[in-house]
XYZ file of C-alpha atoms in Angstrom:
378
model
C -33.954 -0.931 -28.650
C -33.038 -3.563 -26.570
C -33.437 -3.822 -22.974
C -33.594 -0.345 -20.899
C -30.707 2.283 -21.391
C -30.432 5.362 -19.378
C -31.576 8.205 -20.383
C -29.347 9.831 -22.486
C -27.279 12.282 -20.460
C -28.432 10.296 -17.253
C -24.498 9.301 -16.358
C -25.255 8.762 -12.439
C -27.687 6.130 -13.706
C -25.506 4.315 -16.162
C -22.300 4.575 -13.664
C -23.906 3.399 -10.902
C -24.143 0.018 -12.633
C -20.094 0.700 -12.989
C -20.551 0.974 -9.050
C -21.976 -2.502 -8.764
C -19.914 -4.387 -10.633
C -16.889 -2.821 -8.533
C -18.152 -3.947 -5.037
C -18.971 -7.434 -6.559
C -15.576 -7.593 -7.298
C -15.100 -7.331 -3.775
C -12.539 -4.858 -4.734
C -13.878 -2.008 -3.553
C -15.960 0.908 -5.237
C -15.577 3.902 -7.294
C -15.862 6.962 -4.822
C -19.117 9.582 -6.485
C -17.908 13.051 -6.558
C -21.138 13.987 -8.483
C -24.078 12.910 -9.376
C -24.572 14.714 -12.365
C -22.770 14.753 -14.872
C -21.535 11.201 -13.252
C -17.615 12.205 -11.512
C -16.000 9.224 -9.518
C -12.678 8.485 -8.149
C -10.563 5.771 -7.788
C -10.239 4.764 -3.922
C -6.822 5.514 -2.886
C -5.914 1.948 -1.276
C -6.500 1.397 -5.169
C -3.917 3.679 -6.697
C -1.353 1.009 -5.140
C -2.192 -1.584 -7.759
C -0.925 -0.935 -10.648
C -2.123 -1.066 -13.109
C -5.706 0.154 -11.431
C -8.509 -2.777 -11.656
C -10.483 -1.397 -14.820
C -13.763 -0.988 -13.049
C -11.946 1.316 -10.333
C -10.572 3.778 -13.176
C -11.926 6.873 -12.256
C -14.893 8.930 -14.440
C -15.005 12.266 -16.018
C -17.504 13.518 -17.431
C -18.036 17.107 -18.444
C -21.983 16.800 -19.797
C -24.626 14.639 -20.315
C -23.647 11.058 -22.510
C -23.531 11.646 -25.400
C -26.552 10.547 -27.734
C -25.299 7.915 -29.997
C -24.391 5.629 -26.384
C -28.360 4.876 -26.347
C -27.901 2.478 -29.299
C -27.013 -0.447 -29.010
C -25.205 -0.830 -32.345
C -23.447 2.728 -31.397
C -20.044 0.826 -32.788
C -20.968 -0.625 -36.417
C -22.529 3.281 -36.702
C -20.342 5.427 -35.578
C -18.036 6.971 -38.147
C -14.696 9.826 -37.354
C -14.289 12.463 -39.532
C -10.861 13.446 -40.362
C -10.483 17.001 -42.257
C -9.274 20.746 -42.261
C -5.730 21.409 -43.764
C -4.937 18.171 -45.066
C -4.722 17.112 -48.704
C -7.401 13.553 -48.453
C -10.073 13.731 -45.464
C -10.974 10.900 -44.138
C -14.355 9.016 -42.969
C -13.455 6.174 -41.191
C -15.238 3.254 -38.991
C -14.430 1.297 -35.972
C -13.472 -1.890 -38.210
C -11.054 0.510 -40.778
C -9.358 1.629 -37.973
C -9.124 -2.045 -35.530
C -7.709 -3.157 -39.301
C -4.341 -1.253 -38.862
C -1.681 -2.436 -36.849
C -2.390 -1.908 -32.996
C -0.325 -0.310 -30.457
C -0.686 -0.841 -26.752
C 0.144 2.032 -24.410
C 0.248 1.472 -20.688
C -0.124 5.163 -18.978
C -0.911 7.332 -15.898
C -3.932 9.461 -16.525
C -4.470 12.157 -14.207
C -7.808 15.245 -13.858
C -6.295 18.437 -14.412
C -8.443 19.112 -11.532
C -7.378 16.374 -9.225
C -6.636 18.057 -5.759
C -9.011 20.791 -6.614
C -10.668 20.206 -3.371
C -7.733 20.731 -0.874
C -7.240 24.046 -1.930
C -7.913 26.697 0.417
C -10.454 28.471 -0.513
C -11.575 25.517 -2.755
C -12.059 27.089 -6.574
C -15.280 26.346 -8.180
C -15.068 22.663 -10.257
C -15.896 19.581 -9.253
C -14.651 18.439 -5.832
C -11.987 16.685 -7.040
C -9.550 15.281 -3.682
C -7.192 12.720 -4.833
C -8.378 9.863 -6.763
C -9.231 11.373 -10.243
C -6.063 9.181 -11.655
C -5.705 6.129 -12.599
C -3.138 3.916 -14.647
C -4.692 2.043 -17.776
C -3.323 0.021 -20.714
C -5.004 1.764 -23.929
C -4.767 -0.405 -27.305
C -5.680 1.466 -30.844
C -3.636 3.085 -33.339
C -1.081 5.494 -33.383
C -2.709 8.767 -34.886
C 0.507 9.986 -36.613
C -0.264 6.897 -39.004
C -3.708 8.345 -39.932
C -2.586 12.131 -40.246
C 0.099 11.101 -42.532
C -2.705 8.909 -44.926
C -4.479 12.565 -44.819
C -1.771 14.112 -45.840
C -1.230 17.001 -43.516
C -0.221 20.678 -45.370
C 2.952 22.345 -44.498
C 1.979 25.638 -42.230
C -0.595 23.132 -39.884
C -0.295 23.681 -36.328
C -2.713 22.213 -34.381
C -4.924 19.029 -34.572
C -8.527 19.848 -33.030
C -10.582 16.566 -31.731
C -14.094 16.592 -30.805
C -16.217 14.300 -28.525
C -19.816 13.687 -29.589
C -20.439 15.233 -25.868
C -22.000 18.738 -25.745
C -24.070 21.111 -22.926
C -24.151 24.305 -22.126
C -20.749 26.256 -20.943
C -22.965 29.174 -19.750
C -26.300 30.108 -20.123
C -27.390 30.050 -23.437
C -23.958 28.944 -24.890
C -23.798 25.169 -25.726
C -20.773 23.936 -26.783
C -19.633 19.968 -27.714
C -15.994 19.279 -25.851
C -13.381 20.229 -28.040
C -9.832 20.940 -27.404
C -6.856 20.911 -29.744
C -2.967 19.369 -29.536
C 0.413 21.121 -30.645
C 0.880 19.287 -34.153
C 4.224 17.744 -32.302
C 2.240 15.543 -29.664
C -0.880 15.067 -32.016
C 1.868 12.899 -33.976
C 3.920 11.231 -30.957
C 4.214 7.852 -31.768
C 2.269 6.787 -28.835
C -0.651 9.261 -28.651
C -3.010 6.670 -29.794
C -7.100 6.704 -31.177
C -7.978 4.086 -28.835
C -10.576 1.632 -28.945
C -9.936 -0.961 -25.795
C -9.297 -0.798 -22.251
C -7.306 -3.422 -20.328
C -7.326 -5.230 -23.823
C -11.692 -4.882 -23.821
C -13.650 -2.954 -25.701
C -13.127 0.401 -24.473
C -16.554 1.457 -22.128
C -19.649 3.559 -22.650
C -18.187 5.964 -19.631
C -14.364 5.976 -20.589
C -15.426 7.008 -24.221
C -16.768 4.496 -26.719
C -16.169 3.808 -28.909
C -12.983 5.849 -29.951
C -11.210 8.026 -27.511
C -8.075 10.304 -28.048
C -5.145 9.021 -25.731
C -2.079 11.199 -24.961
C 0.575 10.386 -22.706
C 2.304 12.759 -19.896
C -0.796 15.180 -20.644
C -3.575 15.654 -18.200
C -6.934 13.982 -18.834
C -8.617 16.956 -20.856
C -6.210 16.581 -23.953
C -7.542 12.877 -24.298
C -10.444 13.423 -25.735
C -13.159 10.925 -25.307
C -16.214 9.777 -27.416
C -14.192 11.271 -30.527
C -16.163 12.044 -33.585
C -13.894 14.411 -35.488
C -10.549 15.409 -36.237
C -9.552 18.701 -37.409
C -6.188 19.905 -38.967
C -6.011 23.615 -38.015
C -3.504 26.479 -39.655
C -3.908 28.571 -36.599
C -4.249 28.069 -32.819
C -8.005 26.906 -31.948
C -9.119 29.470 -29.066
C -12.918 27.880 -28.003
C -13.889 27.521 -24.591
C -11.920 24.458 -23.341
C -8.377 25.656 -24.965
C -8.604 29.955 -23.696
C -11.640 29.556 -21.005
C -11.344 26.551 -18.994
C -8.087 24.509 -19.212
C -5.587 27.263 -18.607
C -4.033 28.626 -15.178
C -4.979 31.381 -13.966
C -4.128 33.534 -10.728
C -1.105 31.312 -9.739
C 1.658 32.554 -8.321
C 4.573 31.866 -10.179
C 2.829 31.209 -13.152
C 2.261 33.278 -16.021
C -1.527 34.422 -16.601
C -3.729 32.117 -18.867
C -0.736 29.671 -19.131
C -2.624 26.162 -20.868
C -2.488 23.495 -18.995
C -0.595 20.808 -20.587
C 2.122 18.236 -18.970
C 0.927 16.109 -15.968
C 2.728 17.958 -12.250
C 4.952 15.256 -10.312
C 2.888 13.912 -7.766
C 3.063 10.893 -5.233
C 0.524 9.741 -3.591
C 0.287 7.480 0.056
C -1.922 4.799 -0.863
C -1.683 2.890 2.645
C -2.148 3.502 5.229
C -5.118 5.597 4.875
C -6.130 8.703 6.519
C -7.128 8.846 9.971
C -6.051 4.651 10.558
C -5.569 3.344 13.612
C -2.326 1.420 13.414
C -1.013 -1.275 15.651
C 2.138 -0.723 17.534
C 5.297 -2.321 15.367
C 7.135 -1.961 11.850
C 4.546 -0.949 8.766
C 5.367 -0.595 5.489
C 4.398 3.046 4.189
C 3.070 2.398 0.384
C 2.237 4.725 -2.492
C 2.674 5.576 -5.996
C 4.572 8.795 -7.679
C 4.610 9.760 -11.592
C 5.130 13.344 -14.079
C 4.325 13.827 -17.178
C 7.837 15.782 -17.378
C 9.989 12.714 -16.899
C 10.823 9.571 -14.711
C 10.503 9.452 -11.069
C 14.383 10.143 -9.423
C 12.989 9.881 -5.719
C 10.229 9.892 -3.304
C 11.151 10.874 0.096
C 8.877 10.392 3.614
C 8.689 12.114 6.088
C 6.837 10.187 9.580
C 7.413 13.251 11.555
C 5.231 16.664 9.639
C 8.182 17.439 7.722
C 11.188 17.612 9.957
C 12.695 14.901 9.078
C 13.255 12.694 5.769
C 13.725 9.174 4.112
C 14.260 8.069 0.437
C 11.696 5.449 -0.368
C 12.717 2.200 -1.964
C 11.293 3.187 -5.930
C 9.611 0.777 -8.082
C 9.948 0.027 -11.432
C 6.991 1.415 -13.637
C 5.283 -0.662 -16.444
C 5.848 2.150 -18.876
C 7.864 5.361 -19.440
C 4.499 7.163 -19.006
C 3.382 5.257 -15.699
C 3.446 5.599 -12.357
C 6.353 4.203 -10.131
C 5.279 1.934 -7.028
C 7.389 2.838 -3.816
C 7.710 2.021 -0.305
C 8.836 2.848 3.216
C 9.624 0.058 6.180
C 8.888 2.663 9.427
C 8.981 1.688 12.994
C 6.995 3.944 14.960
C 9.041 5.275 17.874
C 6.001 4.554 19.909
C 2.284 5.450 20.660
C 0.621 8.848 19.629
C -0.705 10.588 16.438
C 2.284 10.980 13.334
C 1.540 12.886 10.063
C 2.786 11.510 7.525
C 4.484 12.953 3.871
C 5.150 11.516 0.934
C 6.977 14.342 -1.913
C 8.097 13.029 -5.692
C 10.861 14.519 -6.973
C 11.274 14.093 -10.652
C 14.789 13.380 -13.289
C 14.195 16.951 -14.536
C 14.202 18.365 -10.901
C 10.082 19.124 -10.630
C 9.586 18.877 -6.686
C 5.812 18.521 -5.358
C 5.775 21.960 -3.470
C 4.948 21.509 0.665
C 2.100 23.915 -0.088
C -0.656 24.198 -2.381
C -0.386 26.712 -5.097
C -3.909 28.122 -5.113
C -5.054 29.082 -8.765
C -8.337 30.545 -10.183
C -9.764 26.931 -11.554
C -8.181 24.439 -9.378
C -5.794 23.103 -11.863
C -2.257 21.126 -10.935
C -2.734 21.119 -7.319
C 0.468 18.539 -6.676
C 0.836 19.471 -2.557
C 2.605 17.116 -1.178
C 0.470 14.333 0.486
C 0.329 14.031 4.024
C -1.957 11.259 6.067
C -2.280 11.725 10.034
C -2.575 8.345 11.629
C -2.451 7.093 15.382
C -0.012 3.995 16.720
C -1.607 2.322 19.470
C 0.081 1.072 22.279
C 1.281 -2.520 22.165
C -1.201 -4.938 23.587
């Protein structure tokens, strides 16, 4: 083997190399959540670039790396297996599928569990606040092109993919990460099997060297480190489709709903939490996206609440990315302000003014509000 690799399943080890390449950048560093299995998010002065600098996309990790990362020809190896109700399987490598025509996909990918931890009582999960999203340019091949060389049988429903990632659910119970798309967006044009990041060969962490990428979807249904694709006849139940992945004690909601479309959300990116601001006009900064549509407006309030302005909006760099937006405010004066920032959506999905408190910690889209102080004028 050459040169040291981490232990396999050691994911703090190998990301906090990730960690040091970020703050050589100078642009800042991925923010642990946990140690183990490896969880980082993006900083949120960083969620106002878009897209996000590739070594501040955030991490998420589930179990242990997966084995075949430890060598260092894991690419020429590793085959994907594509089978169940279709009329050719397939066994494919990297180079038959970087042979077909390539697609390039520029989306917002959000944890399910992002916002987890400003729930009150927090749900069990990892701590999750509000960095677990990050927007990335994806370049592979458009799956529908591969199901159809299959040859997918009329009554299919589903299409199950599985990561080469695997530990143990519960004690006793191992299971790899599986979880399984409605045939529809398995064969969107632009869910892509994606092998580059930011136009590189897609990373060890981010799921080399094939990862599943849909747009508008929470993280979970892009399923990284991809070894196999399944064509299913009925609905796959396993533990990541009926255990984990579905909401559960939300008002409003109906019980063991899946989790599927990405919540509106906008997010204040500057300035940041607790900041000390001098007195005089600021510009308020952020970003906003859905998986249910465009952005129609992101309004800001400087005052808890009371009162609101329509940001200027953006243009995104894809229908499936986030919008920039900004606000010009001039501080009436010294003292502490809270401010809001609430996404409104084309289809009429509003970010609720209170967190929706569910059983797993899923879709928390509260509005965001920063408290900062103006100082007086010098």
């Amino acid at each position: 083997m050459a040169g040291p690799h981490p232990r396999v399943g050691d994911a703090a080890a190998a990301q906090a190399r990730a960690g040091d390449v970020a703050r050589a950048t100078g642009a800042g560093a991925l923010v642990t959540v946990e140690a183990h299995p490896y969880n980082a998010e993006t900083p949120m002065r960083a969620l106002g670039a878009l897209p996000t600098p590739p070594e501040l996309v955030y991490v998420r990790t589930h179990f242990d790396l997966p084995e075949h990362l430890a060598d260092p020809d894991f690419r020429a190896a590793w085959r994907l297996r594509i089978d169940g109700a279709v009329e050719r399987p397939l066994d494919l490598g990297l180079a038959d599928l970087q042979a077909l025509e390539p697609r390039r996909v520029t989306l917002t990918m959000e944890c399910a569990g992002n916002g987890r931890a400003l729930m009150t009582p927090p749900p069990p999960g990892t701590p999750w606040r509000l960095g677990a999203v990050s927007t990335v340019t994806f370049t592979g091949t458009p799956l529908a092109g591969l199901l159809a060389r299959a040859g997918v049988r009329p009554g299919a429903v589903e299409v199950l993919g599985e990561g080469a990632d695997r530990g143990e659910v519960a004690r006793g119970r191992v299971e790899p990460f599986r979880r399984s798309l409605p045939l529809a967006a398995a064969t969107h044009p632009d869910t892509l099997l994606a092998w580059a990041m930011d136009d590189r060969p897609l990373p060890p962490l981010h799921g080399a060297p094939l990862r599943l990428v849909v747009p508008r979807w929470y993280g979970m249904a892009s399923v990284k480190w991809l070894v196999r694709l399944t064509v299913l006849e009925e609905p796959f139940a396993g533990f990541f489709q009926r255990e984990r992945y579905i909401y559960e004690d939300e008002e409003g909601t109906p019980q063991g709903t899946p989790v599927t479309t990405i919540r509106v959300r906008a997010v204040i990116a500057d300035p940041p939490n607790g900041a000390r601001l001098p007195a005089g006009p600021l510009t308020i900064r952020g970003t906003a996206w859905s998986g249910d549509g465009p952005i129609a407006t992101v309004r800001v309030s400087t005052d808890g609440g009371a009162r609101w302005q329509e940001a200027a909006l953006g243009e995104s760099l894809s229908p499936y990315a986030a919008h920039p937006w900004h606000l010009t405010w001039a501080p009436p004066g010294p003292g502490r302000y809270t401010i809001v920032a609430r996404a409104i959506d084309t289809l009429g999905n509003a970010q609720p003014l209170a967190p929706r408190w569910n059983r797993h910690g899923y879709g928390n889209n509260v509005a965001h509000t920063v408290r900062v102080e103006v100082m007086e004028s010098s």
